Amino acid sequence: MAANRRRTTTAYSTYGSAAYSPLYDGNAVRVPRREEEYIPVPQPKRREQVRRHERARVEVRQAGQIAPFAVVGFLAVAVFAVMLITSYAQLTVANDEMVSLRRELSQLKEENVTLSAQYEKVFDLATVQKAVEDTMVRPTGDQVVYIDLSEPDTVIVFEEEKGMSGLQTIADGIESIFVSITEYFR
C-alpha cells in the first residue's frame, strides 16, 4: 500500500505565494548564509579618559532692598504675639483668682451656716420679751409709712460725656494695651 501513495513532484509543502519562491525552505525565517553571518571584529581597548571634577561656581545674588510692607507685617505679627502672650497671662491670673475666690466662698458659706445657728440661739423671742417686759408695744397707724412704687423710674444724668472721636478711641485703646503689658511685667 505504501507503493500506491501518490508522490508529489514539488518540494514545496505550502500553497500560495511562498510556495513558488525558490528560496523558501519551509521556515518562516530564512536561515542566513555563511557569508551573511555576523562575526564580531575585536576592537582595540581604549583607555577611558579621566575627567576632572570641576567645582560648580557659586553665584551670589546681590542684596535687594527690604520691602516696607514686610517690615510692617513682621512688626504687626510681633505685636499680636505679645498681645496673645499677655492675654494668656491675664487669663491664668484670672483663673487663679477665681479658684481662690470659690474656695473663700465655700468657707464663707460654712461660716454663715454656723453664725446663723448662733444668731437663732441668741435672739429667742421669749428671751427678748423677758428682757423688755411690758415696755414693748405694737406700732400705731401714724407710725407706719407706705412707699408707692407704681410710677415708672426716671433718671436724670448730669454732665453727660460727649462722644469721643475715632482717633481718641484708638489712642485710648493702645494706651490701655501698653498699660496692661507694663502691669504684667511689674
PDB file of C-alpha atoms in Angstrom:
ATOM      1  CA  MET A   1       0.000   0.000   0.000  1.00  0.00           C
ATOM      2  CA  ALA A   2       2.860   2.235   0.507  1.00  0.00           C
ATOM      3  CA  ALA A   3       3.609   1.869  -3.169  1.00  0.00           C
ATOM      4  CA  ASN A   4       0.230   3.164  -4.135  1.00  0.00           C
ATOM      5  CA  ARG A   5       0.672   6.521  -2.479  1.00  0.00           C
ATOM      6  CA  ARG A   6       0.766   9.410  -4.708  1.00  0.00           C
ATOM      7  CA  ARG A   7       4.062  11.260  -4.708  1.00  0.00           C
ATOM      8  CA  THR A   8       4.292  14.942  -5.079  1.00  0.00           C
ATOM      9  CA  THR A   9       6.770  16.197  -7.549  1.00  0.00           C
ATOM     10  CA  THR A  10       7.297  19.565  -5.917  1.00  0.00           C
ATOM     11  CA  ALA A  11       9.373  20.091  -2.824  1.00  0.00           C
ATOM     12  CA  TYR A  12       7.023  22.756  -1.561  1.00  0.00           C
ATOM     13  CA  SER A  13       4.559  21.890   1.157  1.00  0.00           C
ATOM     14  CA  THR A  14       2.545  25.114   1.192  1.00  0.00           C
ATOM     15  CA  TYR A  15       0.292  26.782  -1.279  1.00  0.00           C
ATOM     16  CA  GLY A  16       0.261  30.470  -2.016  1.00  0.00           C
ATOM     17  CA  SER A  17       2.882  32.993  -2.963  1.00  0.00           C
ATOM     18  CA  ALA A  18       5.511  31.500  -0.655  1.00  0.00           C
ATOM     19  CA  ALA A  19       5.074  28.119  -2.305  1.00  0.00           C
ATOM     20  CA  TYR A  20       6.570  29.323  -5.545  1.00  0.00           C
ATOM     21  CA  SER A  21       9.502  31.126  -4.029  1.00  0.00           C
ATOM     22  CA  PRO A  22      12.704  29.240  -4.866  1.00  0.00           C
ATOM     23  CA  LEU A  23      14.428  30.359  -1.637  1.00  0.00           C
ATOM     24  CA  TYR A  24      11.645  29.157   0.629  1.00  0.00           C
ATOM     25  CA  ASP A  25      12.662  26.080   2.584  1.00  0.00           C
ATOM     26  CA  GLY A  26       9.544  25.692   4.735  1.00  0.00           C
ATOM     27  CA  ASN A  27      10.507  28.032   7.593  1.00  0.00           C
ATOM     28  CA  ALA A  28       9.085  31.455   8.117  1.00  0.00           C
ATOM     29  CA  VAL A  29      12.524  32.819   8.949  1.00  0.00           C
ATOM     30  CA  ARG A  30      15.242  32.495   6.382  1.00  0.00           C
ATOM     31  CA  VAL A  31      18.474  30.877   7.516  1.00  0.00           C
ATOM     32  CA  PRO A  32      21.355  33.265   6.891  1.00  0.00           C
ATOM     33  CA  ARG A  33      24.098  32.162   4.575  1.00  0.00           C
ATOM     34  CA  ARG A  34      27.563  31.710   5.861  1.00  0.00           C
ATOM     35  CA  GLU A  35      28.836  34.929   4.330  1.00  0.00           C
ATOM     36  CA  GLU A  36      25.924  36.826   5.844  1.00  0.00           C
ATOM     37  CA  GLU A  37      26.597  35.666   9.382  1.00  0.00           C
ATOM     38  CA  TYR A  38      27.858  38.365  11.764  1.00  0.00           C
ATOM     39  CA  ILE A  39      31.282  37.820  13.138  1.00  0.00           C
ATOM     40  CA  PRO A  40      32.308  40.399  15.703  1.00  0.00           C
ATOM     41  CA  VAL A  41      35.552  42.140  14.974  1.00  0.00           C
ATOM     42  CA  PRO A  42      37.691  42.618  18.076  1.00  0.00           C
ATOM     43  CA  GLN A  43      38.105  46.293  18.890  1.00  0.00           C
ATOM     44  CA  PRO A  44      41.303  47.648  20.353  1.00  0.00           C
ATOM     45  CA  LYS A  45      40.974  48.522  24.027  1.00  0.00           C
ATOM     46  CA  ARG A  46      40.616  52.195  24.767  1.00  0.00           C
ATOM     47  CA  ARG A  47      41.542  53.861  27.947  1.00  0.00           C
ATOM     48  CA  GLU A  48      38.870  55.953  29.474  1.00  0.00           C
ATOM     49  CA  GLN A  49      39.892  59.488  29.895  1.00  0.00           C
ATOM     50  CA  VAL A  50      39.838  60.708  33.452  1.00  0.00           C
ATOM     51  CA  ARG A  51      37.589  63.695  33.712  1.00  0.00           C
ATOM     52  CA  ARG A  52      38.491  66.441  36.042  1.00  0.00           C
ATOM     53  CA  HIS A  53      35.839  67.276  38.558  1.00  0.00           C
ATOM     54  CA  GLU A  54      35.214  70.969  38.484  1.00  0.00           C
ATOM     55  CA  ARG A  55      33.507  72.731  41.300  1.00  0.00           C
ATOM     56  CA  ALA A  56      30.321  74.496  40.482  1.00  0.00           C
ATOM     57  CA  ARG A  57      30.587  78.204  40.727  1.00  0.00           C
ATOM     58  CA  VAL A  58      28.519  79.752  43.434  1.00  0.00           C
ATOM     59  CA  GLU A  59      26.777  82.818  42.249  1.00  0.00           C
ATOM     60  CA  VAL A  60      25.866  85.274  44.950  1.00  0.00           C
ATOM     61  CA  ARG A  61      22.795  87.354  44.495  1.00  0.00           C
ATOM     62  CA  GLN A  62      23.054  90.990  45.349  1.00  0.00           C
ATOM     63  CA  ALA A  63      21.188  92.034  48.445  1.00  0.00           C
ATOM     64  CA  GLY A  64      17.922  93.661  47.496  1.00  0.00           C
ATOM     65  CA  GLN A  65      16.018  96.348  49.290  1.00  0.00           C
ATOM     66  CA  ILE A  66      13.775  95.451  52.200  1.00  0.00           C
ATOM     67  CA  ALA A  67      10.112  95.848  51.397  1.00  0.00           C
ATOM     68  CA  PRO A  68       8.354  98.241  53.793  1.00  0.00           C
ATOM     69  CA  PHE A  69       5.234  96.053  53.811  1.00  0.00           C
ATOM     70  CA  ALA A  70       7.336  93.118  55.026  1.00  0.00           C
ATOM     71  CA  VAL A  71       8.692  95.199  57.921  1.00  0.00           C
ATOM     72  CA  VAL A  72       5.197  96.375  58.828  1.00  0.00           C
ATOM     73  CA  GLY A  73       3.910  92.800  58.598  1.00  0.00           C
ATOM     74  CA  PHE A  74       6.649  91.438  60.878  1.00  0.00           C
ATOM     75  CA  LEU A  75       6.022  94.224  63.384  1.00  0.00           C
ATOM     76  CA  ALA A  76       2.289  93.512  63.347  1.00  0.00           C
ATOM     77  CA  VAL A  77       2.927  89.805  63.923  1.00  0.00           C
ATOM     78  CA  ALA A  78       5.274  90.640  66.817  1.00  0.00           C
ATOM     79  CA  VAL A  79       2.718  92.983  68.419  1.00  0.00           C
ATOM     80  CA  PHE A  80      -0.026  90.375  68.087  1.00  0.00           C
ATOM     81  CA  ALA A  81       2.247  87.707  69.576  1.00  0.00           C
ATOM     82  CA  VAL A  82       2.992  89.934  72.596  1.00  0.00           C
ATOM     83  CA  MET A  83      -0.709  90.706  72.990  1.00  0.00           C
ATOM     84  CA  LEU A  84      -1.540  86.992  72.834  1.00  0.00           C
ATOM     85  CA  ILE A  85       1.050  86.140  75.466  1.00  0.00           C
ATOM     86  CA  THR A  86      -0.169  88.894  77.794  1.00  0.00           C
ATOM     87  CA  SER A  87      -3.792  87.846  77.346  1.00  0.00           C
ATOM     88  CA  TYR A  88      -2.868  84.244  78.225  1.00  0.00           C
ATOM     89  CA  ALA A  89      -1.042  85.525  81.310  1.00  0.00           C
ATOM     90  CA  GLN A  90      -4.067  87.589  82.320  1.00  0.00           C
ATOM     91  CA  LEU A  91      -6.318  84.592  81.772  1.00  0.00           C
ATOM     92  CA  THR A  92      -4.100  82.461  84.007  1.00  0.00           C
ATOM     93  CA  VAL A  93      -4.139  85.107  86.750  1.00  0.00           C
ATOM     94  CA  ALA A  94      -7.939  85.434  86.475  1.00  0.00           C
ATOM     95  CA  ASN A  95      -8.348  81.646  86.710  1.00  0.00           C
ATOM     96  CA  ASP A  96      -6.173  81.536  89.830  1.00  0.00           C
ATOM     97  CA  GLU A  97      -8.185  84.349  91.412  1.00  0.00           C
ATOM     98  CA  MET A  98     -11.433  82.573  90.536  1.00  0.00           C
ATOM     99  CA  VAL A  99     -10.258  79.350  92.189  1.00  0.00           C
ATOM    100  CA  SER A 100      -9.191  81.189  95.345  1.00  0.00           C
ATOM    101  CA  LEU A 101     -12.479  83.152  95.447  1.00  0.00           C
ATOM    102  CA  ARG A 102     -14.503  79.931  95.094  1.00  0.00           C
ATOM    103  CA  ARG A 103     -12.581  78.422  98.000  1.00  0.00           C
ATOM    104  CA  GLU A 104     -13.233  81.537 100.030  1.00  0.00           C
ATOM    105  CA  LEU A 105     -16.936  81.446  99.066  1.00  0.00           C
ATOM    106  CA  SER A 106     -17.312  77.869 100.246  1.00  0.00           C
ATOM    107  CA  GLN A 107     -15.605  78.756 103.557  1.00  0.00           C
ATOM    108  CA  LEU A 108     -17.880  81.802 103.968  1.00  0.00           C
ATOM    109  CA  LYS A 109     -20.991  79.690 103.306  1.00  0.00           C
ATOM    110  CA  GLU A 110     -19.948  77.265 106.036  1.00  0.00           C
ATOM    111  CA  GLU A 111     -19.274  80.173 108.382  1.00  0.00           C
ATOM    112  CA  ASN A 112     -22.700  81.666 107.503  1.00  0.00           C
ATOM    113  CA  VAL A 113     -24.430  78.451 108.486  1.00  0.00           C
ATOM    114  CA  THR A 114     -22.699  78.345 111.863  1.00  0.00           C
ATOM    115  CA  LEU A 115     -23.296  82.072 112.532  1.00  0.00           C
ATOM    116  CA  SER A 116     -26.973  81.790 111.557  1.00  0.00           C
ATOM    117  CA  ALA A 117     -27.387  78.972 114.054  1.00  0.00           C
ATOM    118  CA  GLN A 118     -25.718  81.075 116.753  1.00  0.00           C
ATOM    119  CA  TYR A 119     -27.934  84.053 115.830  1.00  0.00           C
ATOM    120  CA  GLU A 120     -31.088  81.981 116.233  1.00  0.00           C
ATOM    121  CA  LYS A 121     -29.915  80.897 119.689  1.00  0.00           C
ATOM    122  CA  VAL A 122     -29.194  84.470 120.832  1.00  0.00           C
ATOM    123  CA  PHE A 123     -32.396  86.121 119.555  1.00  0.00           C
ATOM    124  CA  ASP A 124     -35.081  83.968 121.013  1.00  0.00           C
ATOM    125  CA  LEU A 125     -38.430  85.902 121.159  1.00  0.00           C
ATOM    126  CA  ALA A 126     -39.220  84.682 124.661  1.00  0.00           C
ATOM    127  CA  THR A 127     -35.832  85.912 125.893  1.00  0.00           C
ATOM    128  CA  VAL A 128     -36.407  89.342 124.313  1.00  0.00           C
ATOM    129  CA  GLN A 129     -39.879  89.716 125.899  1.00  0.00           C
ATOM    130  CA  LYS A 130     -38.463  88.843 129.299  1.00  0.00           C
ATOM    131  CA  ALA A 131     -35.765  91.472 128.837  1.00  0.00           C
ATOM    132  CA  VAL A 132     -38.169  94.315 127.915  1.00  0.00           C
ATOM    133  CA  GLU A 133     -41.171  93.009 129.856  1.00  0.00           C
ATOM    134  CA  ASP A 134     -44.252  95.205 129.258  1.00  0.00           C
ATOM    135  CA  THR A 135     -42.499  98.221 127.661  1.00  0.00           C
ATOM    136  CA  MET A 136     -42.770  96.813 124.168  1.00  0.00           C
ATOM    137  CA  VAL A 137     -45.939  97.857 122.227  1.00  0.00           C
ATOM    138  CA  ARG A 138     -47.193  97.436 118.674  1.00  0.00           C
ATOM    139  CA  PRO A 139     -46.807 100.477 116.344  1.00  0.00           C
ATOM    140  CA  THR A 140     -49.836 102.686 115.703  1.00  0.00           C
ATOM    141  CA  GLY A 141     -51.214 103.714 112.290  1.00  0.00           C
ATOM    142  CA  ASP A 142     -49.449 107.085 112.250  1.00  0.00           C
ATOM    143  CA  GLN A 143     -46.083 105.370 112.765  1.00  0.00           C
ATOM    144  CA  VAL A 144     -46.461 103.180 109.643  1.00  0.00           C
ATOM    145  CA  VAL A 145     -45.202 104.618 106.332  1.00  0.00           C
ATOM    146  CA  TYR A 146     -46.068 103.119 102.925  1.00  0.00           C
ATOM    147  CA  ILE A 147     -43.962 103.670  99.767  1.00  0.00           C
ATOM    148  CA  ASP A 148     -45.769 103.834  96.410  1.00  0.00           C
ATOM    149  CA  LEU A 149     -43.647 102.217  93.662  1.00  0.00           C
ATOM    150  CA  SER A 150     -46.324 102.157  90.949  1.00  0.00           C
ATOM    151  CA  GLU A 151     -44.859 105.068  88.950  1.00  0.00           C
ATOM    152  CA  PRO A 152     -42.079 104.332  86.414  1.00  0.00           C
ATOM    153  CA  ASP A 153     -38.478 105.102  87.301  1.00  0.00           C
ATOM    154  CA  THR A 154     -36.819 108.217  85.894  1.00  0.00           C
ATOM    155  CA  VAL A 155     -33.135 109.001  85.762  1.00  0.00           C
ATOM    156  CA  ILE A 156     -31.528 112.373  85.204  1.00  0.00           C
ATOM    157  CA  VAL A 157     -27.876 112.339  84.123  1.00  0.00           C
ATOM    158  CA  PHE A 158     -25.890 115.481  84.825  1.00  0.00           C
ATOM    159  CA  GLU A 159     -22.863 116.475  82.751  1.00  0.00           C
ATOM    160  CA  GLU A 160     -23.234 113.772  80.128  1.00  0.00           C
ATOM    161  CA  GLU A 161     -19.985 112.835  78.352  1.00  0.00           C
ATOM    162  CA  LYS A 162     -19.541 113.945  74.771  1.00  0.00           C
ATOM    163  CA  GLY A 163     -18.831 111.251  72.160  1.00  0.00           C
ATOM    164  CA  MET A 164     -15.104 110.713  71.633  1.00  0.00           C
ATOM    165  CA  SER A 165     -13.591 110.872  68.185  1.00  0.00           C
ATOM    166  CA  GLY A 166     -12.287 107.745  66.433  1.00  0.00           C
ATOM    167  CA  LEU A 167      -8.619 108.670  66.846  1.00  0.00           C
ATOM    168  CA  GLN A 168      -9.111 109.363  70.549  1.00  0.00           C
ATOM    169  CA  THR A 169     -10.744 105.940  70.977  1.00  0.00           C
ATOM    170  CA  ILE A 170      -7.856 104.214  69.172  1.00  0.00           C
ATOM    171  CA  ALA A 171      -5.286 106.124  71.227  1.00  0.00           C
ATOM    172  CA  ASP A 172      -7.068 105.141  74.465  1.00  0.00           C
ATOM    173  CA  GLY A 173      -7.134 101.500  73.334  1.00  0.00           C
ATOM    174  CA  ILE A 174      -3.404 101.458  72.549  1.00  0.00           C
ATOM    175  CA  GLU A 175      -2.667 103.181  75.859  1.00  0.00           C
ATOM    176  CA  SER A 176      -4.689 100.553  77.762  1.00  0.00           C
ATOM    177  CA  ILE A 177      -2.761  97.766  75.967  1.00  0.00           C
ATOM    178  CA  PHE A 178       0.609  99.217  76.930  1.00  0.00           C
ATOM    179  CA  VAL A 179      -0.587  99.824  80.481  1.00  0.00           C
ATOM    180  CA  SER A 180      -1.693  96.190  80.773  1.00  0.00           C
ATOM    181  CA  ILE A 181       1.668  94.980  79.378  1.00  0.00           C
ATOM    182  CA  THR A 182       3.627  97.113  81.858  1.00  0.00           C
ATOM    183  CA  GLU A 183       1.331  95.988  84.703  1.00  0.00           C
ATOM    184  CA  TYR A 184       2.050  92.367  83.810  1.00  0.00           C
ATOM    185  CA  PHE A 185       5.828  92.742  83.975  1.00  0.00           C
ATOM    186  CA  ARG A 186       5.810  94.618  87.296  1.00  0.00           C
TER     187      ARG A 186
END
